[in-house]
CSV table of C-alpha atoms in Angstrom, one decimal:
chain,number,residue,atom,x,y,z
Z,2,UNK,CA,0.0,0.0,0.0
Z,3,UNK,CA,1.9,3.1,-1.2
Z,4,UNK,CA,-0.4,5.5,0.6
Z,5,UNK,CA,0.1,5.2,4.3
Z,6,UNK,CA,-2.7,5.5,6.9
Z,7,UNK,CA,-2.4,5.8,10.7
Z,8,UNK,CA,-2.5,2.3,12.3
Z,9,UNK,CA,-5.3,2.1,14.8
Z,10,UNK,CA,-6.3,-0.7,17.1
Z,11,UNK,CA,-10.1,-0.4,16.9
Z,12,UNK,CA,-10.7,-3.2,19.3
Z,13,UNK,CA,-8.8,-1.3,22.0
Z,14,UNK,CA,-10.7,1.9,21.1
Z,15,UNK,CA,-14.1,0.1,21.5
Z,16,UNK,CA,-13.0,-1.7,24.6
Z,17,UNK,CA,-12.0,1.5,26.3
Z,18,UNK,CA,-15.2,3.3,25.4
Z,19,UNK,CA,-17.3,0.5,26.7
Z,20,UNK,CA,-15.2,0.3,29.9
Z,21,UNK,CA,-15.7,4.0,30.5
Z,22,UNK,CA,-19.5,3.6,30.4
Z,23,UNK,CA,-19.4,0.6,32.7
Z,24,UNK,CA,-17.1,2.4,35.2
Z,25,UNK,CA,-19.3,5.5,35.3
Z,26,UNK,CA,-22.5,3.4,35.9
Z,27,UNK,CA,-20.9,1.2,38.5
Z,28,UNK,CA,-20.8,4.2,40.8
Z,29,UNK,CA,-24.6,4.3,40.9
Z,30,UNK,CA,-26.1,1.7,43.3
Z,31,UNK,CA,-29.8,2.3,42.7
Z,32,UNK,CA,-30.7,0.3,39.6
Z,33,UNK,CA,-33.5,2.8,38.7
Z,34,UNK,CA,-31.1,5.8,38.7
Z,35,UNK,CA,-28.5,3.7,36.9
Z,36,UNK,CA,-30.9,2.9,34.2
Z,37,UNK,CA,-31.8,6.6,33.8
Z,38,UNK,CA,-28.2,7.6,33.6
Z,39,UNK,CA,-27.4,4.8,31.1
Z,40,UNK,CA,-30.3,6.0,28.9
Z,41,UNK,CA,-28.8,9.5,28.9
Z,42,UNK,CA,-25.5,8.1,27.9
Z,43,UNK,CA,-27.1,6.1,25.2
Z,44,UNK,CA,-28.9,9.1,23.7
Z,45,UNK,CA,-25.7,11.2,23.8
Z,46,UNK,CA,-23.7,8.6,22.0
Z,47,UNK,CA,-26.4,8.1,19.4
Z,48,UNK,CA,-26.5,11.8,18.6
Z,49,UNK,CA,-22.8,11.8,18.2
Z,50,UNK,CA,-23.0,8.9,15.8
Z,51,UNK,CA,-25.5,10.9,13.7
Z,52,UNK,CA,-23.1,13.9,13.6
Z,53,UNK,CA,-19.9,12.0,12.8
Z,54,UNK,CA,-21.2,9.4,10.3
Z,55,UNK,CA,-21.9,11.6,7.2
Z,56,UNK,CA,-18.5,13.3,7.3
Z,57,UNK,CA,-16.7,10.1,8.1
Z,58,UNK,CA,-18.4,8.3,5.2
Z,59,UNK,CA,-17.6,11.1,2.7
Z,60,UNK,CA,-13.9,11.1,3.7
Z,61,UNK,CA,-13.6,7.4,3.5
Z,62,UNK,CA,-15.3,7.3,0.1
Z,63,UNK,CA,-13.1,10.0,-1.3
Z,64,UNK,CA,-9.9,8.2,0.0
Z,65,UNK,CA,-11.1,4.8,-1.2
Z,66,UNK,CA,-12.0,6.0,-4.7
Z,67,UNK,CA,-8.7,7.9,-5.1
Z,68,UNK,CA,-6.5,5.0,-4.0
Z,69,UNK,CA,-8.0,2.0,-5.9
Z,70,UNK,CA,-4.6,0.5,-6.6
Z,71,UNK,CA,-2.8,1.4,-3.4
Z,72,UNK,CA,-5.3,-0.1,-0.9
Z,73,UNK,CA,-7.1,-3.4,-1.0
Z,74,UNK,CA,-10.6,-3.6,0.5
Z,75,UNK,CA,-9.1,-5.6,3.4
Z,76,UNK,CA,-6.5,-2.8,4.1
Z,77,UNK,CA,-9.2,-0.1,3.9
Z,78,UNK,CA,-11.4,-2.0,6.3
Z,79,UNK,CA,-8.6,-2.4,8.8
Z,80,UNK,CA,-7.6,1.3,8.4
Z,81,UNK,CA,-11.1,2.6,9.1
Z,82,UNK,CA,-12.5,0.0,11.4
Z,83,UNK,CA,-15.1,-1.2,8.9
Z,84,UNK,CA,-16.4,-4.6,7.8
Z,85,UNK,CA,-16.4,-5.5,4.1
Z,86,UNK,CA,-20.1,-4.8,3.8
Z,87,UNK,CA,-19.7,-1.4,5.6
Z,88,UNK,CA,-17.1,-0.3,3.1
Z,89,UNK,CA,-19.1,-1.3,0.1
Z,90,UNK,CA,-22.2,0.4,1.6
Z,91,UNK,CA,-20.2,3.6,2.1
Z,92,UNK,CA,-18.9,3.6,-1.5
Z,93,UNK,CA,-22.2,2.8,-3.1
Z,94,UNK,CA,-23.9,5.4,-1.0
Z,95,UNK,CA,-21.4,8.0,-2.1
Z,96,UNK,CA,-22.3,7.3,-5.7
Z,97,UNK,CA,-26.0,8.1,-4.9
Z,98,UNK,CA,-27.0,4.4,-5.4
Z,99,UNK,CA,-29.1,2.3,-3.1
Z,100,UNK,CA,-27.3,-0.2,-1.0
Z,101,UNK,CA,-28.7,-3.7,-1.2
Z,102,UNK,CA,-30.3,-3.5,-4.6
Z,103,UNK,CA,-29.3,-6.5,-6.8
Z,104,UNK,CA,-26.9,-5.7,-9.5
Z,105,UNK,CA,-25.5,-2.5,-7.9
Z,106,UNK,CA,-21.9,-2.1,-9.0
Z,107,UNK,CA,-18.9,0.1,-8.3
Z,108,UNK,CA,-17.0,1.8,-11.1
Z,109,UNK,CA,-13.9,0.1,-12.4
Z,110,UNK,CA,-10.6,0.9,-10.7
Z,111,UNK,CA,-9.6,3.0,-13.7
Z,112,UNK,CA,-12.7,5.2,-13.4
Z,113,UNK,CA,-12.9,5.5,-9.7
Z,114,UNK,CA,-10.8,8.8,-9.2
Z,115,UNK,CA,-12.6,10.6,-12.0
Z,116,UNK,CA,-16.1,9.5,-10.8
Z,117,UNK,CA,-15.2,10.6,-7.3
Z,118,UNK,CA,-14.0,14.1,-8.5
Z,119,UNK,CA,-17.2,14.5,-10.5
Z,120,UNK,CA,-19.2,13.9,-7.3
Z,121,UNK,CA,-17.2,16.4,-5.3
Z,122,UNK,CA,-15.3,13.7,-3.4
Z,123,UNK,CA,-11.9,15.3,-3.6
Z,124,UNK,CA,-8.8,13.8,-1.9
Z,125,UNK,CA,-5.9,15.7,-0.3
Z,126,UNK,CA,-2.9,14.5,1.6
Z,127,UNK,CA,-4.8,15.0,4.8
Z,128,UNK,CA,-8.0,13.1,3.8
Z,129,UNK,CA,-6.8,9.7,5.0
Z,130,UNK,CA,-5.7,10.9,8.4
Z,131,UNK,CA,-8.9,12.9,8.8
Z,132,UNK,CA,-11.0,9.9,7.9
Z,133,UNK,CA,-9.2,7.8,10.5
Z,134,UNK,CA,-9.7,10.4,13.2
Z,135,UNK,CA,-13.5,10.4,12.5
Z,136,UNK,CA,-13.5,6.6,12.3
Z,137,UNK,CA,-12.1,6.5,15.8
Z,138,UNK,CA,-14.7,8.9,17.1
Z,139,UNK,CA,-17.4,6.8,15.4
Z,140,UNK,CA,-16.2,3.6,17.0
Z,141,UNK,CA,-15.9,5.2,20.4
Z,142,UNK,CA,-19.5,6.4,20.3
Z,143,UNK,CA,-20.8,3.2,18.7
Z,144,UNK,CA,-19.2,1.1,21.5
Z,145,UNK,CA,-20.5,3.6,24.2
Z,146,UNK,CA,-24.0,3.4,22.7
Z,147,UNK,CA,-24.1,-0.4,22.7
Z,148,UNK,CA,-22.7,-0.7,26.2
Z,149,UNK,CA,-25.2,1.9,27.5
Z,150,UNK,CA,-28.0,0.0,25.9
Z,151,UNK,CA,-26.7,-3.2,27.5
Z,152,UNK,CA,-26.5,-1.6,30.9
Z,153,UNK,CA,-30.1,-0.4,30.5
Z,154,UNK,CA,-31.1,-4.0,30.0
Z,155,UNK,CA,-29.2,-5.2,33.0
Z,156,UNK,CA,-30.7,-2.5,35.3
Z,157,UNK,CA,-34.2,-3.3,34.0
Z,158,UNK,CA,-33.7,-7.0,34.6
Z,159,UNK,CA,-32.5,-6.2,38.2
Z,160,UNK,CA,-35.7,-4.2,38.7
Z,161,UNK,CA,-38.0,-6.9,37.3
Z,162,UNK,CA,-40.3,-8.4,40.0
Z,163,UNK,CA,-42.3,-10.7,37.7
Z,164,UNK,CA,-42.5,-12.0,34.1
Z,165,UNK,CA,-43.7,-9.4,31.6
Z,166,UNK,CA,-46.8,-10.6,29.8
Z,167,UNK,CA,-46.4,-10.5,26.0
Z,168,UNK,CA,-48.7,-11.5,23.1
Z,169,UNK,CA,-48.1,-14.7,21.2
Z,170,UNK,CA,-45.0,-14.4,19.0
Z,171,UNK,CA,-45.1,-14.2,15.2
Z,172,UNK,CA,-43.9,-17.2,13.4
Z,173,UNK,CA,-42.3,-16.2,10.1
Z,174,UNK,CA,-42.6,-18.2,6.9
Z,175,UNK,CA,-39.0,-19.2,6.7
Z,176,UNK,CA,-39.5,-21.4,3.6
Z,177,UNK,CA,-40.7,-18.5,1.6
Z,178,UNK,CA,-37.9,-16.3,2.9
Z,179,UNK,CA,-35.4,-18.9,1.7
Z,180,UNK,CA,-37.0,-19.2,-1.7
Z,181,UNK,CA,-37.0,-15.4,-2.2
Z,182,UNK,CA,-33.4,-15.0,-1.1
Z,183,UNK,CA,-32.2,-17.7,-3.4
Z,184,UNK,CA,-34.1,-16.2,-6.3
Z,185,UNK,CA,-32.5,-12.8,-5.5
Z,186,UNK,CA,-29.0,-14.2,-5.8
Z,187,UNK,CA,-29.8,-16.2,-9.0
Z,188,UNK,CA,-31.3,-13.0,-10.6
Z,189,UNK,CA,-28.2,-11.0,-9.8
Z,190,UNK,CA,-25.8,-13.5,-11.3
Z,191,UNK,CA,-27.9,-14.2,-14.4
Z,192,UNK,CA,-26.3,-11.1,-15.9
Z,193,UNK,CA,-22.7,-11.9,-14.8
Z,194,UNK,CA,-21.3,-14.3,-17.3
Z,195,UNK,CA,-17.5,-13.9,-17.1
Z,196,UNK,CA,-16.0,-16.4,-14.7
Z,197,UNK,CA,-13.6,-14.0,-13.1
Z,198,UNK,CA,-16.4,-11.5,-12.4
Z,199,UNK,CA,-18.7,-14.3,-11.0
Z,200,UNK,CA,-15.9,-15.3,-8.7
Z,201,UNK,CA,-15.2,-11.7,-7.5
Z,202,UNK,CA,-18.9,-10.8,-7.0
Z,203,UNK,CA,-19.9,-14.1,-5.4
Z,204,UNK,CA,-17.0,-13.8,-2.9
Z,205,UNK,CA,-18.2,-10.3,-2.0
Z,206,UNK,CA,-21.7,-11.6,-1.5
Z,207,UNK,CA,-20.5,-14.5,0.7
Z,208,UNK,CA,-18.4,-12.1,2.9
Z,209,UNK,CA,-21.2,-9.5,3.2
Z,210,UNK,CA,-23.8,-12.1,4.1
Z,211,UNK,CA,-21.5,-13.7,6.7
Z,212,UNK,CA,-20.8,-10.4,8.3
Z,213,UNK,CA,-24.6,-9.7,8.5
Z,214,UNK,CA,-25.1,-13.1,10.0
Z,215,UNK,CA,-22.4,-12.5,12.6
Z,216,UNK,CA,-24.0,-9.2,13.6
Z,217,UNK,CA,-27.6,-10.5,13.6
Z,218,UNK,CA,-26.9,-13.7,15.6
Z,219,UNK,CA,-25.7,-11.7,18.6
Z,220,UNK,CA,-28.9,-9.6,18.6
Z,221,UNK,CA,-31.1,-12.7,17.9
Z,222,UNK,CA,-29.6,-14.6,20.9
Z,223,UNK,CA,-30.0,-11.6,23.2
Z,224,UNK,CA,-33.7,-11.4,22.2
Z,225,UNK,CA,-34.2,-15.1,22.8
Z,226,UNK,CA,-32.6,-15.0,26.2
Z,227,UNK,CA,-34.6,-11.9,27.3
Z,228,UNK,CA,-37.9,-13.4,26.2
Z,229,UNK,CA,-37.1,-16.8,27.8
Z,230,UNK,CA,-36.0,-15.3,31.1
Z,231,UNK,CA,-38.2,-12.3,31.6
Z,232,UNK,CA,-41.5,-12.7,29.7
Z,233,UNK,CA,-44.4,-15.2,29.3
Z,234,UNK,CA,-43.4,-16.0,25.7
Z,235,UNK,CA,-43.7,-19.6,24.8
Z,236,UNK,CA,-42.1,-21.7,22.0
Z,237,UNK,CA,-39.6,-19.0,21.3
Z,238,UNK,CA,-37.7,-21.3,19.0
Z,239,UNK,CA,-40.5,-21.1,16.4
Z,240,UNK,CA,-40.1,-17.4,16.0
Z,241,UNK,CA,-36.3,-17.6,16.0
Z,242,UNK,CA,-36.2,-20.3,13.3
Z,243,UNK,CA,-34.5,-22.8,15.6
Z,244,UNK,CA,-35.0,-26.3,16.7
Z,245,UNK,CA,-35.5,-27.0,20.4
Z,246,UNK,CA,-31.9,-28.1,20.5
Z,247,UNK,CA,-30.8,-24.8,18.9
Z,248,UNK,CA,-32.8,-22.9,21.5
Z,249,UNK,CA,-31.1,-24.9,24.3
Z,250,UNK,CA,-27.7,-24.0,22.9
Z,251,UNK,CA,-28.6,-20.3,22.9
Z,252,UNK,CA,-29.7,-20.5,26.5
Z,253,UNK,CA,-26.6,-22.4,27.6
Z,254,UNK,CA,-24.5,-19.6,26.3
Z,255,UNK,CA,-26.7,-16.9,27.8
Z,256,UNK,CA,-26.7,-18.5,31.2
Z,257,UNK,CA,-23.0,-19.4,31.1
Z,258,UNK,CA,-23.7,-23.1,31.4
Z,259,UNK,CA,-21.6,-26.0,30.2
Z,260,UNK,CA,-22.8,-27.6,26.9
Z,261,UNK,CA,-25.6,-30.1,27.5
Z,262,UNK,CA,-26.1,-28.9,31.1
Z,263,UNK,CA,-29.6,-29.0,32.4
Z,264,UNK,CA,-31.4,-25.7,32.0
Z,265,UNK,CA,-33.2,-24.1,35.0
Z,266,UNK,CA,-36.9,-24.7,35.2
Z,267,UNK,CA,-39.2,-22.1,33.8
Z,268,UNK,CA,-39.9,-20.9,37.3
Z,269,UNK,CA,-36.2,-20.5,38.0
Z,270,UNK,CA,-35.2,-18.9,34.7
Z,271,UNK,CA,-35.9,-15.3,35.7
Z,272,UNK,CA,-33.5,-15.5,38.7
Z,273,UNK,CA,-31.0,-17.5,36.6
Z,274,UNK,CA,-31.1,-14.8,34.0
Z,275,UNK,CA,-30.5,-12.1,36.5
Z,276,UNK,CA,-27.6,-14.0,38.1
Z,277,UNK,CA,-26.0,-14.5,34.7
Z,278,UNK,CA,-26.4,-10.9,33.7
Z,279,UNK,CA,-28.9,-11.5,30.9
Z,280,UNK,CA,-30.2,-8.0,30.0
Z,281,UNK,CA,-33.9,-7.3,29.5
Z,282,UNK,CA,-34.6,-6.2,25.9
Z,283,UNK,CA,-37.6,-4.0,25.5
Z,284,UNK,CA,-40.1,-5.1,22.8
Z,285,UNK,CA,-38.1,-8.2,22.1
Z,286,UNK,CA,-41.3,-10.0,21.2
Z,287,UNK,CA,-41.7,-7.7,18.2
Z,288,UNK,CA,-38.1,-7.5,17.3
Z,289,UNK,CA,-37.2,-11.2,17.3
Z,290,UNK,CA,-39.3,-12.3,14.3
Z,291,UNK,CA,-37.8,-9.4,12.2
Z,292,UNK,CA,-34.2,-10.3,13.2
Z,293,UNK,CA,-34.9,-14.0,12.6
Z,294,UNK,CA,-36.2,-13.3,9.1
Z,295,UNK,CA,-33.1,-11.2,8.2
Z,296,UNK,CA,-30.8,-13.9,9.6
Z,297,UNK,CA,-32.4,-16.6,7.6
Z,298,UNK,CA,-32.3,-14.4,4.5
Z,299,UNK,CA,-28.6,-13.7,4.7
Z,300,UNK,CA,-27.9,-17.4,5.6
Z,301,UNK,CA,-29.6,-18.4,2.4
Z,302,UNK,CA,-27.9,-15.7,0.4
Z,303,UNK,CA,-24.5,-16.9,1.7
Z,304,UNK,CA,-25.4,-20.5,0.8
Z,305,UNK,CA,-26.5,-19.7,-2.7
Z,306,UNK,CA,-23.5,-17.4,-3.4
Z,307,UNK,CA,-21.1,-20.0,-2.0
Z,308,UNK,CA,-22.4,-22.5,-4.5
Z,309,UNK,CA,-21.9,-20.1,-7.4
Z,310,UNK,CA,-18.4,-19.2,-6.1
Z,311,UNK,CA,-17.4,-22.9,-5.8
Z,312,UNK,CA,-18.8,-23.8,-9.2
Z,313,UNK,CA,-16.7,-21.3,-11.1
Z,314,UNK,CA,-13.4,-22.3,-9.5
Z,315,UNK,CA,-12.8,-25.4,-11.8
Z,316,UNK,CA,-13.6,-23.2,-14.8
Z,317,UNK,CA,-10.9,-20.6,-13.8
Z,318,UNK,CA,-8.4,-23.4,-13.2
Z,319,UNK,CA,-8.9,-24.9,-16.7
Z,320,UNK,CA,-7.9,-23.3,-20.1
Z,321,UNK,CA,-8.1,-20.6,-21.3
Z,322,UNK,CA,-7.9,-19.0,-17.9
Z,323,UNK,CA,-5.5,-21.3,-16.0
Z,324,UNK,CA,-5.5,-19.3,-12.8
Z,325,UNK,CA,-3.3,-20.7,-10.1
Z,326,UNK,CA,-4.9,-22.0,-6.9
Z,327,UNK,CA,-3.3,-19.2,-4.9
Z,328,UNK,CA,-4.6,-16.5,-7.2
Z,329,UNK,CA,-8.2,-17.9,-6.9
Z,330,UNK,CA,-7.8,-18.1,-3.1
Z,331,UNK,CA,-6.7,-14.5,-2.9
Z,332,UNK,CA,-9.5,-13.3,-5.2
Z,333,UNK,CA,-12.2,-15.3,-3.3
Z,334,UNK,CA,-10.8,-14.8,0.2
Z,335,UNK,CA,-10.7,-18.5,1.0
Z,336,UNK,CA,-7.9,-20.9,2.0
Z,337,UNK,CA,-5.8,-22.3,-0.9
Z,338,UNK,CA,-6.3,-25.9,0.2
Z,339,UNK,CA,-10.0,-25.4,-0.2
Z,340,UNK,CA,-9.5,-24.2,-3.7
Z,341,UNK,CA,-7.4,-27.3,-4.5
Z,342,UNK,CA,-10.2,-29.6,-3.3
Z,343,UNK,CA,-12.7,-27.9,-5.5
Z,344,UNK,CA,-10.4,-27.8,-8.5
Z,345,UNK,CA,-9.8,-31.5,-8.2
Z,346,UNK,CA,-13.4,-32.5,-7.6
């Protein structure tokens, strides 16, 4: 990477911001007052995020478009504390296009600087450092917001005296969700015929879908634990798209139990949740089905795109392309031995 960017440990940035929130709230013994203070901290961090995000995104887009050959997507993500899908979302948004629409494409590397200038996304020697500075502020406030929200849930759980009555949970039609997601992927790739382009785009889709799954599963499991411990909700696994065994695994992790340990009885779950620090999540009965639908959609997208990615690998190994296994692995972001297995299949 010929253009250097300040090296930043975003994990440490986020950890310190979250620790600052926890330490401030630990000074407050009354859970009701602690919850009120945490809510104020959450709102302040959220407002800061809204202020920082637009300028951060503009600077990152300008830098990324003006350094298409100097910085790989992986290097850009590391420099600015982004996931792969975050970076793509920022760049597509800067072009005035809608993120998530099938077939949305970025300009070629050759065209990126000119397109950026035409949109007013100019890049100076200070742009990279400025983007990193705002990226740090964004990560600090994002971590503070999430930790404050978590602390609100803990205080609310501490205050709970009985299970909250909630209406029956919605049960999403997961079969239809899977069919629609698969059709979406097939429709996008119907217009991508070149094997190298199919590999690059399918790899992007797999990475983006996995990142969304990693994010959603954390929220999904928090919702499941909150509903199971603190509300009257029944058969939560149906709304979450899980089997009974899958639900048990979630609760084992939430209650910090060994795998296959016996779960507390329903009468004891509330106290067990409080003892394990399970936060109460407001409106979890409404949010869980939405999160479960999104998780299943991205899981199916990843599965369909993986099949497309794997199917094109033997084509690129053979004439006239004759790509090496390492070149394919680098382009797809997968281990080289896995490429060898597919190429020889």
